[in-house]
PDB file of C-alpha atoms in Angstrom:
ATOM      1  CA  UNK W  21     -15.069  39.452 -45.432  1.00 55.00           C
ATOM      2  CA  UNK W  22     -13.331  40.291 -43.100  1.00 65.00           C
ATOM      3  CA  UNK W  23     -14.067  39.253 -39.396  1.00 78.00           C
ATOM      4  CA  UNK W  24     -13.063  39.840 -36.230  1.00 92.00           C
ATOM      5  CA  UNK W  25     -10.002  37.994 -34.882  1.00 95.00           C
ATOM      6  CA  UNK W  26     -10.581  36.245 -31.869  1.00 96.00           C
ATOM      7  CA  UNK W  27      -7.411  35.976 -29.437  1.00 95.00           C
ATOM      8  CA  UNK W  28      -6.611  33.057 -27.618  1.00 93.00           C
ATOM      9  CA  UNK W  29      -6.393  32.865 -23.790  1.00 92.00           C
ATOM     10  CA  UNK W  30      -4.087  31.498 -20.760  1.00 94.00           C
ATOM     11  CA  UNK W  31      -5.970  30.863 -17.548  1.00 93.00           C
ATOM     12  CA  UNK W  32      -3.103  32.469 -15.139  1.00 95.00           C
ATOM     13  CA  UNK W  33      -4.965  31.003 -12.103  1.00 97.00           C
ATOM     14  CA  UNK W  34      -7.978  29.377 -11.344  1.00 95.00           C
ATOM     15  CA  UNK W  35      -7.191  26.143 -12.809  1.00 92.00           C
ATOM     16  CA  UNK W  36      -9.896  23.179 -11.476  1.00 92.00           C
ATOM     17  CA  UNK W  37     -10.016  25.676  -8.326  1.00 92.00           C
ATOM     18  CA  UNK W  38     -12.599  27.698 -10.172  1.00 88.00           C
ATOM     19  CA  UNK W  39     -14.833  24.696 -10.472  1.00 85.00           C
ATOM     20  CA  UNK W  40     -14.720  24.728  -6.559  1.00 89.00           C
ATOM     21  CA  UNK W  41     -15.303  28.396  -6.376  1.00 88.00           C
ATOM     22  CA  UNK W  42     -11.618  29.125  -5.876  1.00 94.00           C
ATOM     23  CA  UNK W  43     -10.454  32.567  -7.961  1.00 96.00           C
ATOM     24  CA  UNK W  44      -9.414  32.759 -11.344  1.00 96.00           C
ATOM     25  CA  UNK W  45      -7.410  35.372 -13.767  1.00 96.00           C
ATOM     26  CA  UNK W  46      -7.605  34.671 -16.947  1.00 92.00           C
ATOM     27  CA  UNK W  47      -6.188  37.406 -20.048  1.00 91.00           C
ATOM     28  CA  UNK W  48      -6.337  37.345 -23.772  1.00 90.00           C
ATOM     29  CA  UNK W  49      -3.327  35.974 -25.633  1.00 92.00           C
ATOM     30  CA  UNK W  50      -2.510  37.817 -29.122  1.00 91.00           C
ATOM     31  CA  UNK W  51      -0.015  35.778 -30.206  1.00 92.00           C
ATOM     32  CA  UNK W  52      -2.464  33.179 -31.526  1.00 94.00           C
ATOM     33  CA  UNK W  53      -5.427  33.892 -33.149  1.00 96.00           C
ATOM     34  CA  UNK W  54      -8.366  32.858 -35.135  1.00 97.00           C
ATOM     35  CA  UNK W  55     -11.287  34.453 -37.544  1.00 97.00           C
ATOM     36  CA  UNK W  56     -14.256  32.776 -39.601  1.00 97.00           C
ATOM     37  CA  UNK W  57     -13.796  33.030 -43.679  1.00 97.00           C
ATOM     38  CA  UNK W  58     -14.929  31.703 -46.890  1.00 97.00           C
ATOM     39  CA  UNK W  59     -13.064  29.603 -49.343  1.00 97.00           C
ATOM     40  CA  UNK W  60     -13.051  27.376 -52.184  1.00 97.00           C
ATOM     41  CA  UNK W  61     -11.723  24.230 -49.300  1.00 97.00           C
ATOM     42  CA  UNK W  62      -8.875  23.411 -51.628  1.00 96.00           C
ATOM     43  CA  UNK W  63      -7.060  22.827 -48.672  1.00 97.00           C
ATOM     44  CA  UNK W  64      -7.484  19.751 -46.104  1.00 97.00           C
ATOM     45  CA  UNK W  65      -7.322  22.038 -43.154  1.00 96.00           C
ATOM     46  CA  UNK W  66     -10.516  24.391 -44.501  1.00 97.00           C
ATOM     47  CA  UNK W  67     -11.708  20.875 -45.649  1.00 97.00           C
ATOM     48  CA  UNK W  68     -12.064  19.735 -42.142  1.00 96.00           C
ATOM     49  CA  UNK W  69     -12.975  22.904 -40.322  1.00 97.00           C
ATOM     50  CA  UNK W  70     -15.937  23.302 -42.177  1.00 98.00           C
ATOM     51  CA  UNK W  71     -17.052  19.752 -41.809  1.00 97.00           C
ATOM     52  CA  UNK W  72     -16.777  20.316 -38.337  1.00 97.00           C
ATOM     53  CA  UNK W  73     -18.503  23.738 -38.408  1.00 98.00           C
ATOM     54  CA  UNK W  74     -21.388  21.396 -40.031  1.00 98.00           C
ATOM     55  CA  UNK W  75     -21.688  19.384 -36.964  1.00 97.00           C
ATOM     56  CA  UNK W  76     -21.648  22.263 -34.679  1.00 98.00           C
ATOM     57  CA  UNK W  77     -24.180  23.698 -36.523  1.00 98.00           C
ATOM     58  CA  UNK W  78     -26.308  20.841 -35.784  1.00 97.00           C
ATOM     59  CA  UNK W  79     -25.504  20.681 -32.049  1.00 98.00           C
ATOM     60  CA  UNK W  80     -26.555  24.554 -32.081  1.00 98.00           C
ATOM     61  CA  UNK W  81     -29.692  24.001 -33.919  1.00 97.00           C
ATOM     62  CA  UNK W  82     -31.155  21.649 -30.640  1.00 96.00           C
ATOM     63  CA  UNK W  83     -29.466  24.415 -28.105  1.00 96.00           C
ATOM     64  CA  UNK W  84     -31.781  26.478 -26.273  1.00 95.00           C
ATOM     65  CA  UNK W  85     -30.411  29.794 -25.425  1.00 96.00           C
ATOM     66  CA  UNK W  86     -32.425  32.752 -23.668  1.00 94.00           C
ATOM     67  CA  UNK W  87     -34.066  34.699 -25.834  1.00 92.00           C
ATOM     68  CA  UNK W  88     -31.294  37.610 -25.719  1.00 94.00           C
ATOM     69  CA  UNK W  89     -28.697  35.324 -26.954  1.00 96.00           C
ATOM     70  CA  UNK W  90     -30.153  33.195 -30.248  1.00 97.00           C
ATOM     71  CA  UNK W  91     -28.758  32.360 -32.741  1.00 98.00           C
ATOM     72  CA  UNK W  92     -29.082  32.907 -36.427  1.00 98.00           C
ATOM     73  CA  UNK W  93     -28.181  28.847 -36.700  1.00 98.00           C
ATOM     74  CA  UNK W  94     -30.085  29.406 -40.265  1.00 98.00           C
ATOM     75  CA  UNK W  95     -27.612  31.870 -41.314  1.00 98.00           C
ATOM     76  CA  UNK W  96     -24.488  30.052 -40.203  1.00 98.00           C
ATOM     77  CA  UNK W  97     -25.644  26.622 -41.744  1.00 98.00           C
ATOM     78  CA  UNK W  98     -25.988  28.696 -45.455  1.00 98.00           C
ATOM     79  CA  UNK W  99     -22.686  30.384 -45.019  1.00 98.00           C
ATOM     80  CA  UNK W 100     -21.116  26.993 -44.309  1.00 98.00           C
ATOM     81  CA  UNK W 101     -22.671  25.341 -47.394  1.00 98.00           C
ATOM     82  CA  UNK W 102     -20.739  28.028 -48.836  1.00 98.00           C
ATOM     83  CA  UNK W 103     -17.402  27.637 -47.955  1.00 98.00           C
ATOM     84  CA  UNK W 104     -17.182  28.823 -44.128  1.00 98.00           C
ATOM     85  CA  UNK W 105     -14.324  27.839 -41.829  1.00 98.00           C
ATOM     86  CA  UNK W 106     -12.451  29.214 -39.215  1.00 97.00           C
ATOM     87  CA  UNK W 107      -8.561  30.257 -39.608  1.00 97.00           C
ATOM     88  CA  UNK W 108      -6.735  29.729 -36.811  1.00 96.00           C
ATOM     89  CA  UNK W 109      -3.336  28.861 -35.902  1.00 95.00           C
ATOM     90  CA  UNK W 110      -4.598  28.394 -31.749  1.00 94.00           C
ATOM     91  CA  UNK W 111      -2.981  24.838 -31.341  1.00 91.00           C
ATOM     92  CA  UNK W 112      -5.469  22.258 -30.224  1.00 86.00           C
ATOM     93  CA  UNK W 113      -5.281  20.587 -26.839  1.00 82.00           C
ATOM     94  CA  UNK W 114      -2.779  23.538 -25.745  1.00 86.00           C
ATOM     95  CA  UNK W 115      -4.943  25.358 -22.897  1.00 84.00           C
ATOM     96  CA  UNK W 116      -4.969  28.323 -24.645  1.00 88.00           C
ATOM     97  CA  UNK W 117      -8.894  28.285 -25.663  1.00 84.00           C
ATOM     98  CA  UNK W 118      -9.187  27.175 -29.429  1.00 90.00           C
ATOM     99  CA  UNK W 119     -12.610  26.174 -29.166  1.00 93.00           C
ATOM    100  CA  UNK W 120     -13.442  29.308 -27.034  1.00 93.00           C
ATOM    101  CA  UNK W 121     -12.404  31.566 -29.670  1.00 95.00           C
ATOM    102  CA  UNK W 122     -14.703  29.549 -31.989  1.00 97.00           C
ATOM    103  CA  UNK W 123     -17.157  30.099 -29.960  1.00 97.00           C
ATOM    104  CA  UNK W 124     -16.994  33.940 -29.420  1.00 97.00           C
ATOM    105  CA  UNK W 125     -16.327  34.557 -33.614  1.00 97.00           C
ATOM    106  CA  UNK W 126     -19.817  32.257 -34.236  1.00 98.00           C
ATOM    107  CA  UNK W 127     -21.691  34.498 -31.583  1.00 97.00           C
ATOM    108  CA  UNK W 128     -20.227  37.626 -32.372  1.00 96.00           C
ATOM    109  CA  UNK W 129     -21.275  36.632 -36.056  1.00 97.00           C
ATOM    110  CA  UNK W 130     -24.793  35.063 -35.813  1.00 97.00           C
ATOM    111  CA  UNK W 131     -26.140  36.653 -32.295  1.00 97.00           C
ATOM    112  CA  UNK W 132     -29.689  38.208 -33.318  1.00 96.00           C
ATOM    113  CA  UNK W 133     -29.350  40.455 -30.688  1.00 94.00           C
ATOM    114  CA  UNK W 134     -25.875  42.616 -30.983  1.00 89.00           C
ATOM    115  CA  UNK W 135     -24.274  42.878 -28.070  1.00 89.00           C
ATOM    116  CA  UNK W 136     -20.763  45.638 -27.424  1.00 87.00           C
ATOM    117  CA  UNK W 137     -18.272  43.980 -25.314  1.00 84.00           C
ATOM    118  CA  UNK W 138     -16.924  47.673 -23.504  1.00 83.00           C
ATOM    119  CA  UNK W 139     -20.948  48.448 -22.863  1.00 87.00           C
ATOM    120  CA  UNK W 140     -21.984  44.889 -20.873  1.00 91.00           C
ATOM    121  CA  UNK W 141     -22.456  45.381 -17.350  1.00 90.00           C
ATOM    122  CA  UNK W 142     -21.306  42.646 -14.631  1.00 90.00           C
ATOM    123  CA  UNK W 143     -25.046  41.098 -14.454  1.00 89.00           C
ATOM    124  CA  UNK W 144     -24.545  40.630 -18.309  1.00 90.00           C
ATOM    125  CA  UNK W 145     -21.244  39.171 -18.420  1.00 92.00           C
ATOM    126  CA  UNK W 146     -22.736  36.597 -16.215  1.00 91.00           C
ATOM    127  CA  UNK W 147     -25.513  35.779 -18.323  1.00 93.00           C
ATOM    128  CA  UNK W 148     -22.866  35.574 -21.246  1.00 95.00           C
ATOM    129  CA  UNK W 149     -21.009  33.591 -19.719  1.00 93.00           C
ATOM    130  CA  UNK W 150     -23.459  30.942 -19.079  1.00 94.00           C
ATOM    131  CA  UNK W 151     -24.628  31.276 -22.742  1.00 97.00           C
ATOM    132  CA  UNK W 152     -21.137  30.723 -23.777  1.00 96.00           C
ATOM    133  CA  UNK W 153     -21.141  27.705 -21.362  1.00 94.00           C
ATOM    134  CA  UNK W 154     -24.158  25.609 -23.072  1.00 96.00           C
ATOM    135  CA  UNK W 155     -21.902  26.697 -26.474  1.00 97.00           C
ATOM    136  CA  UNK W 156     -19.269  25.343 -25.519  1.00 95.00           C
ATOM    137  CA  UNK W 157     -20.177  21.926 -23.685  1.00 93.00           C
ATOM    138  CA  UNK W 158     -20.012  20.793 -27.382  1.00 94.00           C
ATOM    139  CA  UNK W 159     -15.741  20.169 -26.945  1.00 89.00           C
ATOM    140  CA  UNK W 160     -15.836  19.513 -23.536  1.00 76.00           C
ATOM    141  CA  UNK W 161     -18.979  17.626 -22.208  1.00 76.00           C
ATOM    142  CA  UNK W 162     -18.882  20.837 -19.649  1.00 78.00           C
ATOM    143  CA  UNK W 163     -17.796  24.078 -19.922  1.00 84.00           C
ATOM    144  CA  UNK W 164     -17.704  26.714 -17.544  1.00 83.00           C
ATOM    145  CA  UNK W 165     -18.027  29.347 -20.486  1.00 89.00           C
ATOM    146  CA  UNK W 166     -14.893  31.403 -19.242  1.00 88.00           C
ATOM    147  CA  UNK W 167     -12.681  30.578 -22.436  1.00 88.00           C
ATOM    148  CA  UNK W 168     -15.302  31.842 -24.957  1.00 93.00           C
ATOM    149  CA  UNK W 169     -15.912  34.833 -22.502  1.00 93.00           C
ATOM    150  CA  UNK W 170     -12.182  35.881 -22.454  1.00 90.00           C
ATOM    151  CA  UNK W 171     -12.438  35.416 -26.520  1.00 93.00           C
ATOM    152  CA  UNK W 172     -15.227  37.432 -26.854  1.00 95.00           C
ATOM    153  CA  UNK W 173     -13.950  40.245 -24.407  1.00 93.00           C
ATOM    154  CA  UNK W 174     -10.775  40.512 -25.738  1.00 92.00           C
ATOM    155  CA  UNK W 175     -10.158  41.647 -22.116  1.00 91.00           C
ATOM    156  CA  UNK W 176      -8.332  40.320 -19.059  1.00 93.00           C
ATOM    157  CA  UNK W 177     -11.322  38.930 -16.414  1.00 94.00           C
ATOM    158  CA  UNK W 178     -11.225  37.764 -12.637  1.00 96.00           C
ATOM    159  CA  UNK W 179     -13.322  35.091 -11.840  1.00 94.00           C
ATOM    160  CA  UNK W 180     -14.545  36.205  -8.382  1.00 94.00           C
ATOM    161  CA  UNK W 181     -16.468  33.134  -7.554  1.00 87.00           C
ATOM    162  CA  UNK W 182     -18.323  30.594  -9.666  1.00 81.00           C
ATOM    163  CA  UNK W 183     -21.477  33.316 -10.458  1.00 83.00           C
ATOM    164  CA  UNK W 184     -19.098  36.085 -10.515  1.00 90.00           C
ATOM    165  CA  UNK W 185     -16.828  37.496 -12.972  1.00 91.00           C
ATOM    166  CA  UNK W 186     -15.789  40.887 -13.793  1.00 92.00           C
ATOM    167  CA  UNK W 187     -13.332  42.883 -16.358  1.00 92.00           C
ATOM    168  CA  UNK W 188     -10.101  43.217 -14.560  1.00 94.00           C
ATOM    169  CA  UNK W 189      -6.913  45.610 -15.120  1.00 92.00           C
ATOM    170  CA  UNK W 190      -3.527  44.508 -14.257  1.00 93.00           C
ATOM    171  CA  UNK W 191      -0.513  45.852 -13.946  1.00 91.00           C
ATOM    172  CA  UNK W 192       1.223  46.920 -17.248  1.00 88.00           C
ATOM    173  CA  UNK W 193       4.244  44.839 -18.785  1.00 88.00           C
ATOM    174  CA  UNK W 194       7.696  46.255 -18.304  1.00 90.00           C
ATOM    175  CA  UNK W 195      11.167  45.346 -19.074  1.00 88.00           C
ATOM    176  CA  UNK W 196      12.349  44.209 -16.089  1.00 92.00           C
ATOM    177  CA  UNK W 197      14.489  40.783 -15.104  1.00 96.00           C
ATOM    178  CA  UNK W 198      11.499  38.615 -14.120  1.00 97.00           C
ATOM    179  CA  UNK W 199       8.612  37.254 -16.465  1.00 97.00           C
ATOM    180  CA  UNK W 200       5.853  34.905 -17.028  1.00 97.00           C
ATOM    181  CA  UNK W 201       6.009  32.316 -19.480  1.00 97.00           C
ATOM    182  CA  UNK W 202       4.633  29.437 -21.354  1.00 97.00           C
ATOM    183  CA  UNK W 203       6.705  25.905 -21.851  1.00 97.00           C
ATOM    184  CA  UNK W 204       5.531  23.693 -24.498  1.00 95.00           C
ATOM    185  CA  UNK W 205       5.559  19.983 -23.288  1.00 94.00           C
ATOM    186  CA  UNK W 206       5.649  18.876 -26.233  1.00 91.00           C
ATOM    187  CA  UNK W 207       2.459  16.762 -26.269  1.00 91.00           C
ATOM    188  CA  UNK W 208      -1.462  17.728 -26.483  1.00 89.00           C
ATOM    189  CA  UNK W 209      -4.117  17.842 -23.367  1.00 86.00           C
ATOM    190  CA  UNK W 210      -7.351  16.895 -23.336  1.00 84.00           C
ATOM    191  CA  UNK W 211      -9.582  18.408 -21.100  1.00 81.00           C
ATOM    192  CA  UNK W 212     -12.347  15.854 -20.788  1.00 80.00           C
ATOM    193  CA  UNK W 213     -10.057  13.006 -19.220  1.00 89.00           C
ATOM    194  CA  UNK W 214      -8.277  15.848 -16.924  1.00 90.00           C
ATOM    195  CA  UNK W 215     -11.537  16.928 -15.597  1.00 86.00           C
ATOM    196  CA  UNK W 216     -12.753  12.922 -14.962  1.00 90.00           C
ATOM    197  CA  UNK W 217      -9.205  12.649 -13.253  1.00 94.00           C
ATOM    198  CA  UNK W 218      -9.972  15.662 -10.642  1.00 95.00           C
ATOM    199  CA  UNK W 219     -13.746  15.090 -10.236  1.00 93.00           C
ATOM    200  CA  UNK W 220     -12.316  11.205  -9.189  1.00 95.00           C
ATOM    201  CA  UNK W 221     -10.063  12.697  -6.575  1.00 96.00           C
ATOM    202  CA  UNK W 222     -13.097  15.280  -5.123  1.00 96.00           C
ATOM    203  CA  UNK W 223     -14.264  11.937  -3.912  1.00 96.00           C
ATOM    204  CA  UNK W 224     -11.836  11.548  -1.055  1.00 96.00           C
ATOM    205  CA  UNK W 225     -12.084  14.103   1.767  1.00 97.00           C
ATOM    206  CA  UNK W 226      -8.307  14.068   2.194  1.00 97.00           C
ATOM    207  CA  UNK W 227      -8.184  15.972  -1.099  1.00 97.00           C
ATOM    208  CA  UNK W 228     -11.458  18.063  -0.759  1.00 96.00           C
ATOM    209  CA  UNK W 229     -10.059  19.347   2.374  1.00 97.00           C
ATOM    210  CA  UNK W 230      -6.431  20.181   1.223  1.00 97.00           C
ATOM    211  CA  UNK W 231      -7.750  21.665  -1.960  1.00 97.00           C
ATOM    212  CA  UNK W 232     -10.248  24.180  -0.147  1.00 95.00           C
ATOM    213  CA  UNK W 233      -7.732  25.002   2.941  1.00 96.00           C
ATOM    214  CA  UNK W 234      -4.316  25.316   0.839  1.00 98.00           C
ATOM    215  CA  UNK W 235      -4.697  25.247  -2.943  1.00 98.00           C
ATOM    216  CA  UNK W 236      -7.708  27.929  -2.923  1.00 97.00           C
ATOM    217  CA  UNK W 237      -5.732  30.195  -0.564  1.00 98.00           C
ATOM    218  CA  UNK W 238      -2.786  30.024  -2.020  1.00 98.00           C
ATOM    219  CA  UNK W 239      -4.518  30.722  -5.631  1.00 98.00           C
ATOM    220  CA  UNK W 240      -6.357  33.626  -4.034  1.00 98.00           C
ATOM    221  CA  UNK W 241      -3.222  35.141  -2.662  1.00 98.00           C
ATOM    222  CA  UNK W 242      -1.358  34.944  -5.810  1.00 98.00           C
ATOM    223  CA  UNK W 243      -4.208  36.533  -8.030  1.00 98.00           C
ATOM    224  CA  UNK W 244      -4.265  39.278  -5.309  1.00 97.00           C
ATOM    225  CA  UNK W 245      -0.981  39.958  -5.326  1.00 98.00           C
ATOM    226  CA  UNK W 246      -0.375  39.912  -8.535  1.00 97.00           C
ATOM    227  CA  UNK W 247      -2.688  42.786  -9.512  1.00 97.00           C
ATOM    228  CA  UNK W 248      -1.155  44.962  -6.657  1.00 96.00           C
ATOM    229  CA  UNK W 249       2.145  44.232  -8.364  1.00 95.00           C
ATOM    230  CA  UNK W 250       3.654  43.073  -4.877  1.00 96.00           C
ATOM    231  CA  UNK W 251       5.612  40.312  -5.892  1.00 96.00           C
ATOM    232  CA  UNK W 252       7.274  39.226  -2.672  1.00 97.00           C
ATOM    233  CA  UNK W 253       4.230  37.890  -1.098  1.00 98.00           C
ATOM    234  CA  UNK W 254       3.106  36.934  -4.823  1.00 98.00           C
ATOM    235  CA  UNK W 255       6.120  34.812  -5.082  1.00 98.00           C
ATOM    236  CA  UNK W 256       6.099  33.366  -1.712  1.00 98.00           C
ATOM    237  CA  UNK W 257       2.050  31.385  -2.263  1.00 98.00           C
ATOM    238  CA  UNK W 258       3.386  31.071  -5.981  1.00 98.00           C
ATOM    239  CA  UNK W 259       5.965  28.503  -4.349  1.00 98.00           C
ATOM    240  CA  UNK W 260       3.461  27.196  -2.258  1.00 98.00           C
ATOM    241  CA  UNK W 261       0.869  26.860  -5.197  1.00 98.00           C
ATOM    242  CA  UNK W 262       3.801  25.099  -7.175  1.00 98.00           C
ATOM    243  CA  UNK W 263       4.139  22.712  -4.748  1.00 98.00           C
ATOM    244  CA  UNK W 264       0.651  21.931  -4.038  1.00 98.00           C
ATOM    245  CA  UNK W 265       0.142  20.887  -7.605  1.00 98.00           C
ATOM    246  CA  UNK W 266       3.708  19.054  -7.719  1.00 98.00           C
ATOM    247  CA  UNK W 267       2.280  16.648  -4.853  1.00 97.00           C
ATOM    248  CA  UNK W 268      -1.716  16.476  -5.775  1.00 97.00           C
ATOM    249  CA  UNK W 269      -1.740  17.202  -9.614  1.00 97.00           C
ATOM    250  CA  UNK W 270       0.774  15.055 -10.536  1.00 95.00           C
ATOM    251  CA  UNK W 271      -1.558  12.702 -13.430  1.00 94.00           C
ATOM    252  CA  UNK W 272      -1.745  16.458 -15.033  1.00 95.00           C
ATOM    253  CA  UNK W 273       1.491  16.969 -15.016  1.00 96.00           C
ATOM    254  CA  UNK W 274       3.434  16.123 -18.390  1.00 94.00           C
ATOM    255  CA  UNK W 275       5.792  13.636 -17.628  1.00 92.00           C
ATOM    256  CA  UNK W 276       8.580  15.452 -19.811  1.00 92.00           C
ATOM    257  CA  UNK W 277       8.339  18.348 -17.089  1.00 96.00           C
ATOM    258  CA  UNK W 278       8.348  16.021 -13.859  1.00 95.00           C
ATOM    259  CA  UNK W 279      12.145  16.622 -13.087  1.00 96.00           C
ATOM    260  CA  UNK W 280      12.181  20.301 -13.887  1.00 97.00           C
ATOM    261  CA  UNK W 281       8.851  21.115 -12.151  1.00 98.00           C
ATOM    262  CA  UNK W 282      10.708  20.083  -8.859  1.00 98.00           C
ATOM    263  CA  UNK W 283      14.163  21.531  -9.934  1.00 98.00           C
ATOM    264  CA  UNK W 284      12.685  25.100 -10.340  1.00 98.00           C
ATOM    265  CA  UNK W 285      10.951  24.327  -6.083  1.00 98.00           C
ATOM    266  CA  UNK W 286      14.712  23.170  -4.990  1.00 98.00           C
ATOM    267  CA  UNK W 287      16.320  25.986  -6.411  1.00 98.00           C
ATOM    268  CA  UNK W 288      14.173  28.604  -6.402  1.00 98.00           C
ATOM    269  CA  UNK W 289      14.904  29.968  -9.615  1.00 98.00           C
ATOM    270  CA  UNK W 290      11.148  29.200 -10.982  1.00 98.00           C
ATOM    271  CA  UNK W 291       7.984  27.935 -10.558  1.00 98.00           C
ATOM    272  CA  UNK W 292       5.786  26.081 -12.605  1.00 98.00           C
ATOM    273  CA  UNK W 293       1.938  25.684 -12.612  1.00 97.00           C
ATOM    274  CA  UNK W 294      -0.357  24.314 -14.993  1.00 96.00           C
ATOM    275  CA  UNK W 295      -2.021  25.738 -17.752  1.00 93.00           C
ATOM    276  CA  UNK W 296      -5.380  25.701 -17.502  1.00 85.00           C
ATOM    277  CA  UNK W 297      -6.342  21.268 -17.339  1.00 87.00           C
ATOM    278  CA  UNK W 298      -3.139  19.933 -18.309  1.00 91.00           C
ATOM    279  CA  UNK W 299      -1.774  16.757 -19.426  1.00 92.00           C
ATOM    280  CA  UNK W 300       0.012  18.419 -22.101  1.00 93.00           C
ATOM    281  CA  UNK W 301       0.311  21.414 -23.787  1.00 92.00           C
ATOM    282  CA  UNK W 302       1.405  24.415 -21.712  1.00 95.00           C
ATOM    283  CA  UNK W 303       2.986  24.563 -18.633  1.00 96.00           C
ATOM    284  CA  UNK W 304       2.995  28.245 -17.133  1.00 98.00           C
ATOM    285  CA  UNK W 305       6.547  29.434 -15.656  1.00 98.00           C
ATOM    286  CA  UNK W 306       7.258  32.389 -13.378  1.00 98.00           C
ATOM    287  CA  UNK W 307      10.563  33.720 -12.280  1.00 98.00           C
ATOM    288  CA  UNK W 308      12.405  36.824 -10.943  1.00 98.00           C
ATOM    289  CA  UNK W 309      15.042  36.123 -13.483  1.00 98.00           C
ATOM    290  CA  UNK W 310      14.335  35.259 -16.394  1.00 98.00           C
ATOM    291  CA  UNK W 311      17.660  34.323 -18.450  1.00 97.00           C
ATOM    292  CA  UNK W 312      18.822  32.030 -15.417  1.00 98.00           C
ATOM    293  CA  UNK W 313      15.766  30.493 -15.424  1.00 98.00           C
ATOM    294  CA  UNK W 314      15.591  29.982 -19.487  1.00 97.00           C
ATOM    295  CA  UNK W 315      19.172  28.259 -18.993  1.00 97.00           C
ATOM    296  CA  UNK W 316      18.180  25.780 -16.608  1.00 97.00           C
ATOM    297  CA  UNK W 317      15.388  25.117 -18.904  1.00 97.00           C
ATOM    298  CA  UNK W 318      17.081  24.342 -21.666  1.00 96.00           C
ATOM    299  CA  UNK W 319      15.832  22.499 -24.469  1.00 95.00           C
ATOM    300  CA  UNK W 320      11.814  22.933 -23.949  1.00 96.00           C
ATOM    301  CA  UNK W 321      10.298  25.423 -26.337  1.00 96.00           C
ATOM    302  CA  UNK W 322       9.354  28.549 -24.218  1.00 97.00           C
ATOM    303  CA  UNK W 323       6.939  31.867 -24.779  1.00 95.00           C
ATOM    304  CA  UNK W 324       7.232  34.880 -22.553  1.00 96.00           C
ATOM    305  CA  UNK W 325       4.343  36.130 -21.964  1.00 95.00           C
ATOM    306  CA  UNK W 326       4.475  38.499 -19.449  1.00 95.00           C
ATOM    307  CA  UNK W 327       7.460  41.085 -18.009  1.00 94.00           C
ATOM    308  CA  UNK W 328       7.936  42.913 -15.011  1.00 93.00           C
TER     309      UNK W 328
END
């Protein structure tokens, strides 16, 4: 069986803000991928994955989905007993959508009505996101459905508001000195506890005010400038966004990165921001001069995802 590959995703902008109606920008990341396969489950990895699918099938069986998005769960269960597993190199707890790719793969194979990503309208995207949110809630407690949507569509997605998402074209990557890159914090993060911290913070009026008046403003300005490839306002707002996160998202920033986060702000050589919910996994870096930033971030594993 050759099933399609589902790529990881990167939320460039919008972490936590999208919960409060900010914009978000997210794109597929083909370095990591996963696909459904059959095997005799000899390895520990395959056996574990198969067990996870068994548990997940139990959850899906009791999930009420709209009629046009129903899944053939009995076929899913049959195939699990025939040795189905999810073959994936997407790291878990790294904010790059490991559960999103799995949900997308299952939906693609077992949805009773077929949905072609290239023909999906803006309205259908909204419905699909809702369905994916229900399916992914098994993994995170509550899901926006965005991660599986990106993995399924395999296209950049602009989150315009809580209710509205659309496909978007991002400027082509080109050989230049500047780069967007990932830094490995060296530890995994868990989405649930981080989101809990965020909701605790949202109970204080001061935090709610600064999130709405500052974070969302900088975040949306970054997206707007990036899509227009207008790099001066982009980096101006990015610095404010990075500084805001350093001040207000402290618990979500892996300890190993506190000092280099500050170093980037002080030197203007690069700026860091959360990639997803934080707490571990990857952190995003942005720089006008990657060679210089790379030297300053010596000792950390880095992966370039976009050049300009």
